Tab-separated table of C-alpha atoms and ligand atoms in Angstrom:
chain	number	residue	atom	x	y	z
A	200	UNK	CA	-44.361	0.201	11.716
A	201	UNK	CA	-43.201	-1.775	8.679
A	202	UNK	CA	-43.643	-5.546	9.049
A	203	UNK	CA	-41.030	-8.201	8.398
A	204	UNK	CA	-39.783	-8.248	4.790
A	205	UNK	CA	-41.902	-10.606	2.702
A	206	UNK	CA	-40.297	-13.679	1.196
A	207	UNK	CA	-41.125	-14.555	-2.401
A	208	UNK	CA	-40.966	-17.948	-4.060
A	209	UNK	CA	-41.336	-18.629	-7.775
A	210	UNK	CA	-43.001	-21.978	-8.335
A	211	UNK	CA	-41.723	-22.790	-11.809
A	212	UNK	CA	-38.649	-22.094	-13.884
A	213	UNK	CA	-39.564	-22.499	-17.547
A	214	UNK	CA	-39.322	-19.773	-20.168
A	215	UNK	CA	-41.711	-17.347	-18.432
A	216	UNK	CA	-40.826	-18.534	-14.924
A	217	UNK	CA	-37.182	-17.624	-15.539
A	218	UNK	CA	-38.000	-14.263	-17.125
A	219	UNK	CA	-40.187	-13.296	-14.158
A	220	UNK	CA	-37.481	-14.535	-11.766
A	221	UNK	CA	-35.185	-11.920	-13.257
A	222	UNK	CA	-37.694	-9.162	-12.421
A	223	UNK	CA	-38.723	-10.471	-9.001
A	224	UNK	CA	-35.102	-11.090	-7.974
A	225	UNK	CA	-34.163	-7.566	-9.001
A	226	UNK	CA	-37.107	-5.968	-7.145
A	227	UNK	CA	-36.662	-8.104	-4.017
A	228	UNK	CA	-33.026	-7.019	-3.763
A	229	UNK	CA	-33.864	-3.336	-4.175
A	230	UNK	CA	-37.088	-2.855	-2.172
A	231	UNK	CA	-37.148	-2.935	1.647
A	232	UNK	CA	-40.565	-4.596	1.925
A	233	UNK	CA	-39.144	-7.817	0.429
A	234	UNK	CA	-36.590	-10.300	1.681
A	235	UNK	CA	-33.543	-10.321	-0.627
A	236	UNK	CA	-33.506	-14.079	-1.073
A	237	UNK	CA	-35.969	-15.358	-3.685
A	238	UNK	CA	-36.421	-19.108	-4.022
A	239	UNK	CA	-37.272	-20.681	-7.361
A	240	UNK	CA	-38.663	-24.200	-7.636
A	241	UNK	CA	-36.917	-25.963	-10.514
A	242	UNK	CA	-38.286	-29.257	-11.836
A	243	UNK	CA	-34.972	-31.091	-11.790
A	244	UNK	CA	-33.513	-32.437	-14.970
A	245	UNK	CA	-30.078	-33.206	-16.371
A	246	UNK	CA	-28.672	-30.757	-18.919
A	247	UNK	CA	-25.368	-31.710	-20.565
A	248	UNK	CA	-24.728	-34.230	-17.793
A	249	UNK	CA	-25.344	-31.749	-14.945
A	250	UNK	CA	-28.316	-30.951	-12.721
A	251	UNK	CA	-30.171	-27.869	-13.928
A	252	UNK	CA	-30.408	-26.478	-10.363
A	253	UNK	CA	-26.614	-26.669	-9.997
A	254	UNK	CA	-26.093	-24.909	-13.322
A	255	UNK	CA	-28.530	-22.134	-12.367
A	256	UNK	CA	-26.994	-21.622	-8.918
A	257	UNK	CA	-23.446	-21.521	-10.307
A	258	UNK	CA	-23.886	-19.616	-13.555
A	259	UNK	CA	-27.123	-17.722	-12.730
A	260	UNK	CA	-28.528	-18.696	-16.074
A	261	UNK	CA	-31.341	-21.105	-16.946
A	262	UNK	CA	-29.423	-22.506	-19.896
A	263	UNK	CA	-32.313	-24.710	-20.999
A	264	UNK	CA	-35.386	-22.478	-20.751
A	265	UNK	CA	-34.023	-18.918	-20.934
A	266	UNK	CA	-30.517	-19.084	-22.367
A	267	UNK	CA	-28.548	-15.874	-22.750
A	268	UNK	CA	-30.063	-14.071	-19.750
A	269	UNK	CA	-28.497	-13.752	-16.310
A	270	UNK	CA	-30.726	-14.156	-13.266
A	271	UNK	CA	-29.946	-12.017	-10.223
A	272	UNK	CA	-27.680	-13.834	-7.758
A	273	UNK	CA	-30.295	-13.626	-4.972
A	274	UNK	CA	-32.533	-16.040	-6.938
A	275	UNK	CA	-31.815	-19.527	-5.594
A	276	UNK	CA	-32.844	-22.636	-7.569
A	277	UNK	CA	-34.277	-25.450	-5.425
A	278	UNK	CA	-35.400	-28.843	-6.766
A	279	UNK	CA	-37.789	-29.628	-3.880
A	280	UNK	CA	-40.981	-27.561	-4.172
A	281	UNK	CA	-41.800	-27.837	-0.463
A	282	UNK	CA	-38.316	-26.638	0.475
A	283	UNK	CA	-38.638	-23.731	-1.972
A	284	UNK	CA	-42.138	-22.679	-0.857
A	285	UNK	CA	-42.375	-23.441	2.865
A	286	UNK	CA	-41.273	-20.029	4.230
A	287	UNK	CA	-42.703	-17.882	1.444
A	288	UNK	CA	-45.231	-15.097	1.996
A	289	UNK	CA	-45.824	-14.682	-1.739
A	290	UNK	CA	-46.026	-17.704	-4.035
A	291	UNK	CA	-45.772	-16.967	-7.750
A	292	UNK	CA	-47.175	-19.919	-9.684
A	293	UNK	CA	-45.744	-20.218	-13.184
A	294	UNK	CA	-45.734	-23.828	-14.345
A	295	UNK	CA	-47.508	-25.181	-17.435
A	296	UNK	CA	-51.116	-25.644	-16.301
A	297	UNK	CA	-51.085	-29.435	-16.641
A	298	UNK	CA	-48.816	-29.705	-13.552
A	299	UNK	CA	-50.708	-27.491	-11.088
A	300	UNK	CA	-52.910	-30.096	-9.384
A	301	UNK	CA	-49.942	-32.352	-8.559
A	302	UNK	CA	-47.965	-29.391	-7.230
A	303	UNK	CA	-50.873	-28.291	-5.049
A	304	UNK	CA	-51.238	-31.744	-3.517
A	305	UNK	CA	-47.501	-31.783	-2.745
A	306	UNK	CA	-47.712	-28.328	-1.142
A	307	UNK	CA	-50.933	-28.809	0.841
A	308	UNK	CA	-50.279	-28.188	4.541
A	309	UNK	CA	-46.600	-27.385	3.889
A	310	UNK	CA	-46.841	-23.640	3.220
A	311	UNK	CA	-47.548	-20.660	5.473
A	312	UNK	CA	-51.331	-20.379	6.018
A	313	UNK	CA	-50.954	-16.613	5.586
A	314	UNK	CA	-49.201	-16.919	2.218
A	315	UNK	CA	-50.753	-15.289	-0.845
A	316	UNK	CA	-50.605	-16.610	-4.395
A	317	UNK	CA	-50.146	-14.927	-7.752
A	318	UNK	CA	-50.839	-17.159	-10.747
A	319	UNK	CA	-49.118	-16.423	-14.067
A	320	UNK	CA	-50.447	-19.679	-15.514
A	321	UNK	CA	-52.466	-19.416	-18.719
A	322	UNK	CA	-54.873	-22.328	-19.044
A	323	UNK	CA	-57.836	-24.134	-17.477
A	324	UNK	CA	-58.437	-27.548	-16.037
A	325	UNK	CA	-61.470	-29.786	-16.415
A	326	UNK	CA	-63.864	-29.616	-13.496
A	327	UNK	CA	-66.086	-32.337	-12.129
A	328	UNK	CA	-69.586	-31.988	-13.566
A	329	UNK	CA	-68.472	-31.185	-17.120
A	330	UNK	CA	-67.169	-27.633	-16.693
A	331	UNK	CA	-63.805	-25.938	-16.401
A	332	UNK	CA	-61.838	-24.739	-13.411
A	333	UNK	CA	-59.731	-21.595	-13.305
A	334	UNK	CA	-56.165	-22.316	-12.191
A	335	UNK	CA	-56.300	-19.609	-9.490
A	336	UNK	CA	-59.462	-21.238	-8.114
A	337	UNK	CA	-57.704	-24.620	-8.015
A	338	UNK	CA	-54.847	-23.007	-6.079
A	339	UNK	CA	-57.221	-21.271	-3.652
A	340	UNK	CA	-59.308	-24.392	-3.071
A	341	UNK	CA	-56.443	-26.846	-2.776
A	342	UNK	CA	-53.987	-24.710	-0.802
A	343	UNK	CA	-56.533	-22.569	1.074
A	344	UNK	CA	-54.813	-19.300	0.185
A	345	UNK	CA	-55.923	-16.203	-1.726
A	346	UNK	CA	-54.658	-16.136	-5.293
A	347	UNK	CA	-54.520	-13.160	-7.653
A	348	UNK	CA	-53.508	-13.469	-11.314
A	349	UNK	CA	-51.093	-11.779	-13.718
A	350	UNK	CA	-51.690	-12.002	-17.475
A	351	UNK	CA	-50.539	-9.795	-20.334
A	352	UNK	CA	-48.834	-9.377	-23.686
A	353	UNK	CA	-45.628	-10.769	-22.298
A	354	UNK	CA	-43.580	-13.009	-24.585
A	355	UNK	CA	-40.932	-14.161	-22.126
A	356	UNK	CA	-37.895	-13.567	-24.352
A	357	UNK	CA	-38.867	-9.955	-24.982
A	358	UNK	CA	-39.518	-9.326	-21.286
A	359	UNK	CA	-36.106	-10.820	-20.457
A	360	UNK	CA	-34.586	-8.495	-23.089
A	361	UNK	CA	-36.163	-5.630	-21.114
A	362	UNK	CA	-38.185	-4.412	-24.092
A	363	UNK	CA	-41.063	-2.228	-22.894
A	364	UNK	CA	-44.390	-3.932	-22.276
A	365	UNK	CA	-47.483	-3.822	-20.088
A	366	UNK	CA	-49.173	-6.432	-17.968
A	367	UNK	CA	-52.399	-6.814	-15.984
A	368	UNK	CA	-52.774	-7.986	-12.415
A	369	UNK	CA	-56.293	-9.155	-11.560
A	370	UNK	CA	-56.717	-8.808	-7.808
A	371	UNK	CA	-60.009	-8.545	-5.949
A	372	UNK	CA	-58.381	-7.638	-2.632
A	373	UNK	CA	-57.256	-4.032	-2.868
A	374	UNK	CA	-55.062	-4.469	0.244
A	375	UNK	CA	-52.839	-6.992	-1.545
A	376	UNK	CA	-52.588	-5.247	-4.884
A	377	UNK	CA	-49.811	-2.709	-4.042
A	378	UNK	CA	-47.527	-5.419	-2.644
A	379	UNK	CA	-47.947	-7.587	-5.737
A	380	UNK	CA	-47.496	-4.647	-8.081
A	381	UNK	CA	-44.294	-3.524	-6.309
A	382	UNK	CA	-42.804	-6.999	-6.564
A	383	UNK	CA	-43.458	-7.186	-10.306
A	384	UNK	CA	-43.272	-3.679	-11.749
A	385	UNK	CA	-40.136	-2.210	-13.343
A	386	UNK	CA	-39.617	0.781	-15.593
A	387	UNK	CA	-39.921	-1.468	-18.678
A	388	UNK	CA	-42.624	-3.826	-17.318
A	389	UNK	CA	-45.628	-1.713	-16.393
A	390	UNK	CA	-48.421	-3.132	-14.258
A	391	UNK	CA	-52.095	-2.143	-14.302
A	392	UNK	CA	-54.163	-3.656	-11.493
A	393	UNK	CA	-57.875	-4.359	-12.035
A	394	UNK	CA	-60.329	-6.115	-9.745
A	395	UNK	CA	-61.916	-8.219	-12.513
A	396	UNK	CA	-59.807	-11.229	-11.538
A	397	UNK	CA	-61.682	-14.037	-13.302
A	398	UNK	CA	-61.994	-12.192	-16.615
A	399	UNK	CA	-58.253	-11.410	-16.593
A	400	UNK	CA	-57.472	-15.085	-16.146
A	401	UNK	CA	-59.987	-16.282	-18.738
A	402	UNK	CA	-58.502	-13.868	-21.316
A	403	UNK	CA	-55.028	-15.304	-20.679
A	404	UNK	CA	-56.248	-18.853	-21.218
A	405	UNK	CA	-58.525	-18.328	-24.231
A	406	UNK	CA	-56.121	-16.279	-26.327
A	407	UNK	CA	-53.923	-19.383	-26.650
A	408	UNK	CA	-56.733	-21.128	-28.553
A	409	UNK	CA	-57.019	-18.217	-30.965
A	410	UNK	CA	-53.213	-18.247	-31.411
A	411	UNK	CA	-53.508	-21.794	-32.778
A	412	UNK	CA	-56.037	-20.468	-35.313
A	413	UNK	CA	-53.573	-17.714	-36.280
A	414	UNK	CA	-50.890	-20.369	-36.768
A	415	UNK	CA	-53.208	-22.378	-39.042
A	416	UNK	CA	-53.754	-19.236	-41.122
A	417	UNK	CA	-49.974	-18.819	-41.471
A	418	UNK	CA	-49.536	-22.505	-42.297
A	419	UNK	CA	-52.142	-22.255	-45.040
A	420	UNK	CA	-50.363	-19.238	-46.515
A	421	UNK	CA	-53.417	-17.033	-46.073
A	422	UNK	CA	-52.772	-13.376	-45.491
A	423	UNK	CA	-52.852	-10.773	-42.780
A	424	UNK	CA	-56.503	-9.984	-43.516
A	425	UNK	CA	-57.496	-13.570	-42.757
A	426	UNK	CA	-55.425	-13.541	-39.604
A	427	UNK	CA	-57.085	-10.294	-38.532
A	428	UNK	CA	-60.487	-11.929	-39.081
A	429	UNK	CA	-59.472	-14.881	-36.905
A	430	UNK	CA	-58.204	-12.505	-34.213
A	431	UNK	CA	-61.425	-10.459	-34.328
A	432	UNK	CA	-63.741	-13.464	-34.254
A	433	UNK	CA	-61.564	-14.978	-31.543
A	434	UNK	CA	-61.928	-11.825	-29.488
A	435	UNK	CA	-65.710	-11.883	-29.964
A	436	UNK	CA	-65.836	-15.513	-28.782
A	437	UNK	CA	-63.649	-14.626	-25.776
A	438	UNK	CA	-66.045	-11.817	-24.860
A	439	UNK	CA	-69.077	-14.073	-25.317
A	440	UNK	CA	-67.461	-16.829	-23.234
A	441	UNK	CA	-66.812	-14.450	-20.337
A	442	UNK	CA	-70.296	-12.986	-20.690
A	443	UNK	CA	-71.974	-16.400	-20.445
A	444	UNK	CA	-69.766	-18.192	-17.929
A	445	UNK	CA	-68.399	-15.319	-15.804
A	446	UNK	CA	-71.337	-12.891	-15.630
A	447	UNK	CA	-70.619	-9.569	-13.986
A	448	UNK	CA	-67.184	-9.265	-15.656
A	449	UNK	CA	-66.313	-5.989	-17.335
A	450	UNK	CA	-65.914	-5.345	-21.061
A	451	UNK	CA	-63.124	-2.870	-20.214
A	452	UNK	CA	-60.917	-5.785	-19.090
A	453	UNK	CA	-60.577	-6.856	-22.743
A	454	UNK	CA	-58.852	-3.535	-23.449
A	455	UNK	CA	-56.174	-4.159	-20.822
A	456	UNK	CA	-52.899	-5.871	-21.696
A	457	UNK	CA	-54.415	-9.254	-20.740
A	458	UNK	CA	-57.056	-8.879	-23.472
A	459	UNK	CA	-56.554	-7.488	-26.901
A	460	UNK	CA	-52.802	-6.867	-26.493
A	461	UNK	CA	-51.982	-10.431	-25.437
A	462	UNK	CA	-54.183	-11.768	-28.210
A	463	UNK	CA	-52.217	-9.792	-30.800
A	464	UNK	CA	-48.734	-10.604	-29.515
A	465	UNK	CA	-49.488	-14.316	-29.200
A	466	UNK	CA	-51.045	-14.501	-32.667
A	467	UNK	CA	-47.846	-13.039	-34.142
A	468	UNK	CA	-44.987	-14.101	-31.882
A	469	UNK	CA	-46.015	-17.001	-29.653
A	470	UNK	CA	-45.192	-20.707	-29.460
A	471	UNK	CA	-48.803	-21.787	-30.038
A	472	UNK	CA	-48.809	-19.897	-33.313
A	473	UNK	CA	-45.430	-21.311	-34.375
A	474	UNK	CA	-46.283	-24.948	-33.650
A	475	UNK	CA	-49.717	-24.597	-35.285
A	476	UNK	CA	-48.134	-23.221	-38.456
A	477	UNK	CA	-45.727	-26.191	-38.527
A	478	UNK	CA	-48.674	-28.548	-37.892
A	479	UNK	CA	-50.255	-27.435	-41.166
A	480	UNK	CA	-46.998	-27.380	-43.125
A	481	UNK	CA	-45.554	-30.729	-41.963
A	482	UNK	CA	-48.603	-32.897	-41.230
A	483	UNK	CA	-46.942	-34.035	-37.971
A	484	UNK	CA	-48.971	-34.208	-34.758
A	485	UNK	CA	-49.030	-31.323	-32.267
A	486	UNK	CA	-47.299	-33.509	-29.671
A	487	UNK	CA	-44.481	-34.451	-32.071
A	488	UNK	CA	-43.951	-30.802	-32.964
A	489	UNK	CA	-44.050	-29.665	-29.340
A	490	UNK	CA	-41.233	-32.120	-28.588
A	491	UNK	CA	-39.306	-31.259	-31.749
A	492	UNK	CA	-39.559	-27.474	-31.745
A	493	UNK	CA	-39.841	-26.366	-28.132
A	494	UNK	CA	-36.937	-28.085	-26.333
A	495	UNK	CA	-39.002	-28.996	-23.259
A	496	UNK	CA	-41.258	-25.937	-23.262
A	497	UNK	CA	-44.969	-26.708	-23.229
A	498	UNK	CA	-47.913	-25.624	-25.345
A	499	UNK	CA	-51.118	-24.498	-23.701
A	500	UNK	CA	-53.425	-23.746	-26.662
A	501	UNK	CA	-54.390	-27.242	-27.876
A	502	UNK	CA	-55.026	-28.460	-24.294
A	503	UNK	CA	-57.057	-25.369	-23.490
A	504	UNK	CA	-59.065	-25.877	-26.689
A	505	UNK	CA	-59.794	-29.419	-25.534
A	506	UNK	CA	-60.837	-28.316	-22.043
A	507	UNK	CA	-63.100	-25.591	-23.415
A	508	UNK	CA	-64.611	-28.002	-25.934
A	509	UNK	CA	-65.276	-30.519	-23.161
A	510	UNK	CA	-67.442	-27.913	-21.456
A	511	UNK	CA	-69.105	-26.524	-24.589
A	512	UNK	CA	-70.003	-30.031	-25.758
A	513	UNK	CA	-71.457	-30.902	-22.353
A	514	UNK	CA	-73.591	-27.784	-22.460
A	515	UNK	CA	-74.629	-28.217	-26.114
A	516	UNK	CA	-73.009	-24.882	-26.989
A	517	UNK	CA	-70.369	-25.771	-29.601
A	518	UNK	CA	-72.219	-23.943	-32.387
A	519	UNK	CA	-72.124	-20.677	-30.444
A	520	UNK	CA	-68.305	-20.849	-30.486
A	521	UNK	CA	-67.501	-22.080	-34.010
A	522	UNK	CA	-63.902	-20.830	-34.017
A	523	UNK	CA	-62.938	-22.429	-30.675
A	524	UNK	CA	-64.711	-25.609	-31.792
A	525	UNK	CA	-63.025	-25.751	-35.203
A	526	UNK	CA	-59.569	-25.136	-33.693
A	527	UNK	CA	-60.056	-28.005	-31.250
A	528	UNK	CA	-61.262	-30.345	-33.993
A	529	UNK	CA	-58.263	-29.434	-36.167
A	530	UNK	CA	-55.812	-30.046	-33.295
A	531	UNK	CA	-57.195	-33.558	-32.750
A	532	UNK	CA	-57.268	-34.353	-36.485
A	533	UNK	CA	-61.049	-34.360	-36.960
A	534	UNK	CA	-60.931	-31.448	-39.416
A	535	UNK	CA	-58.306	-30.167	-41.822
A	536	UNK	CA	-56.932	-26.676	-41.177
A	537	UNK	CA	-58.544	-25.448	-44.404
A	538	UNK	CA	-61.946	-26.319	-42.963
A	539	UNK	CA	-61.482	-23.697	-40.225
A	540	UNK	CA	-62.245	-21.028	-42.780
A	541	UNK	CA	-65.425	-22.881	-43.882
A	542	UNK	CA	-66.483	-23.098	-40.233
A	543	UNK	CA	-66.171	-19.373	-39.662
A	544	UNK	CA	-67.587	-18.147	-42.982
A	545	UNK	CA	-71.044	-18.155	-41.410
A	546	UNK	CA	-69.938	-17.110	-37.945
A	547	UNK	CA	-72.758	-15.797	-35.691
A	548	UNK	CA	-70.868	-12.473	-35.637
A	549	UNK	CA	-71.696	-12.147	-39.373
A	550	UNK	CA	-75.428	-12.162	-38.749
A	551	UNK	CA	-76.467	-8.542	-39.156
A	552	UNK	CA	-77.401	-6.804	-35.945
A	553	UNK	CA	-79.080	-3.983	-37.819
A	554	UNK	CA	-81.368	-4.171	-40.839
A	555	UNK	CA	-82.827	-1.338	-42.826
A	556	UNK	CA	-86.444	-1.728	-43.909
A	557	UNK	CA	-87.886	0.510	-46.601
A	558	UNK	CA	-91.189	1.877	-45.315
A	559	UNK	CA	-93.232	4.461	-47.118
A	560	UNK	CA	-90.148	5.754	-48.932
A	561	UNK	CA	-88.305	6.444	-45.615
A	562	UNK	CA	-85.482	4.187	-44.401
A	563	UNK	CA	-86.217	3.021	-40.864
A	564	UNK	CA	-83.607	1.312	-38.692
A	565	UNK	CA	-84.836	-1.746	-36.817
A	566	UNK	CA	-82.922	-4.109	-34.559
A	567	UNK	CA	-82.851	-7.845	-35.001
A	568	UNK	CA	-81.479	-10.202	-32.431
A	569	UNK	CA	-78.393	-12.071	-33.582
B	696	NAI	N1	-43.279	-18.384	-22.225
B	696	NAI	C1	-44.006	-17.277	-22.331
B	696	NAI	O1	-43.697	-16.384	-23.154
B	696	NAI	C2	-45.185	-17.073	-21.443
B	696	NAI	C3	-45.776	-18.111	-20.755
B	696	NAI	N2	-46.864	-17.884	-19.960
B	696	NAI	C4	-47.512	-18.959	-19.217
B	696	NAI	O2	-46.698	-19.335	-18.110
B	696	NAI	C5	-46.913	-20.704	-17.798
B	696	NAI	C6	-45.562	-21.395	-17.695
B	696	NAI	O3	-44.917	-21.276	-18.939
B	696	NAI	P1	-43.326	-21.280	-19.111
B	696	NAI	O4	-42.630	-20.718	-17.942
B	696	NAI	O5	-43.086	-20.651	-20.435
B	696	NAI	O6	-42.997	-22.843	-19.124
B	696	NAI	P2	-42.393	-23.714	-20.314
B	696	NAI	O7	-43.320	-23.823	-21.445
B	696	NAI	O8	-41.028	-23.224	-20.580
B	696	NAI	O9	-42.467	-25.167	-19.641
B	696	NAI	C7	-41.455	-25.926	-19.245
B	696	NAI	C8	-41.401	-25.997	-17.737
B	696	NAI	O10	-42.193	-27.088	-17.270
B	696	NAI	C9	-41.406	-27.823	-16.335
B	696	NAI	N3	-41.881	-29.185	-16.186
B	696	NAI	C10	-41.769	-30.211	-17.054
B	696	NAI	N4	-42.318	-31.323	-16.520
B	696	NAI	C11	-42.796	-30.963	-15.300
B	696	NAI	C12	-43.474	-31.640	-14.269
B	696	NAI	N5	-43.807	-32.930	-14.393
B	696	NAI	N6	-43.826	-30.955	-13.146
B	696	NAI	C13	-43.522	-29.646	-13.014
B	696	NAI	N7	-42.875	-28.948	-13.962
B	696	NAI	C14	-42.516	-29.591	-15.083
B	696	NAI	C15	-40.022	-27.726	-16.943
B	696	NAI	O11	-39.058	-28.055	-15.996
B	696	NAI	C16	-39.985	-26.258	-17.312
B	696	NAI	O12	-39.636	-25.475	-16.204
B	696	NAI	C17	-47.811	-21.262	-18.903
B	696	NAI	O13	-49.129	-21.316	-18.432
B	696	NAI	C18	-47.709	-20.234	-20.022
B	696	NAI	O14	-48.877	-20.149	-20.805
B	696	NAI	C19	-47.383	-16.631	-19.796
B	696	NAI	C20	-46.820	-15.564	-20.428
B	696	NAI	C21	-45.683	-15.691	-21.309
B	697	13P	O1	-48.631	-15.953	-23.290
B	697	13P	C1	-47.734	-15.639	-24.036
B	697	13P	C2	-47.421	-14.228	-24.337
B	697	13P	O2	-48.140	-13.330	-23.541
B	697	13P	C3	-46.913	-16.675	-24.697
B	697	13P	O3	-47.677	-17.356	-25.623
B	697	13P	P1	-47.164	-18.746	-26.208
B	697	13P	O4	-47.320	-19.758	-25.094
B	697	13P	O5	-47.998	-19.013	-27.394
B	697	13P	O6	-45.707	-18.530	-26.556
């Protein structure tokens, strides 16, 4: 017998939060397994003298973070996160990563103990002991609920325009996966579910660092070949990072939308790329440019670079990740953008893996360790 329809709540209402609200609202209204009413937590602010929640509930448009797109009428904006989340069976977390710990402490003990989470948040947080924490792990630990992740090549504006794209859900629990997929999938937004949850999330976070490198390349007026080199070396560092810190993950995950596809789209069309290009061209700080160019939207790349560097430095491993390290040092003003290229000219990936040794007039292939 079918159970009670599941209630969904979207915790967040920025650019991506609003685009996903459009999809979730549409699916909740059409599919019997979901309650029609979808709540959306909106961090309250005044826009043109009016509360943003009131504007959204009257006009069904998030005029600040996703202007020009109507949200379904069953999506209800609520300024109190506890009020928005308390009855939900599925909590979709989609706030900039710097706000997640505060939100979790507000929600602790106030949500259904049977609720499940789905994190769309790309980023890490610093962990005690000098490491990093995955956002889904923070949610699971602090709210005591399971939390899957969704990451992909999903620039919010294009998704809201209903242009075809793919996404990846990382979900270890195969019983939950169909419910999450049904809530998210549409004919233009195709979901692939994999069980390699941590690697999916790490891809989503790390690609934002590489996107800053792509922006520096654009700011320096270097060409597509240089950008391709940064993307390739970035991908190799992402793979190495997962290999070292999340052993047991699968290489195939990098070929899902959350891997190579997200890396490409962000390095060409994302906010991290845009602000990083302006950083080189204007000489202003990242923070100034974030405020000037993004109208309240938040960057993840420079913060993620800092969090990753915090861990790499603690472990004495900066030289194994020269691109991530250079990007962080450029963001904080320790290096000029031009020096990124110097830093990667002798990248470990350039050390030959194969050498050919002439022996008795026959060429013999031998392996060297890079
Ligand atoms: N925008 C995009 O194209 C995509 C974004 N993402 C990821 O989704 C996550 C959320 O990004 P967006 O929805 O784009 O957000 P955004 O970048 O538009 O951020 C602004 C949001 O933060 C809220 N905010 C500001 N101060 C706050 C506070 N103190 N507490 C709570 N919320 C506060 C604002 O009200 C607004 O809703 C990020 O991790 C991002 O990397 C993932 C895929 C695509
Ligand atoms: O994650 C994104 C696309 O998948 C968006 O990237 P930006 O935050 O750089 O815009």
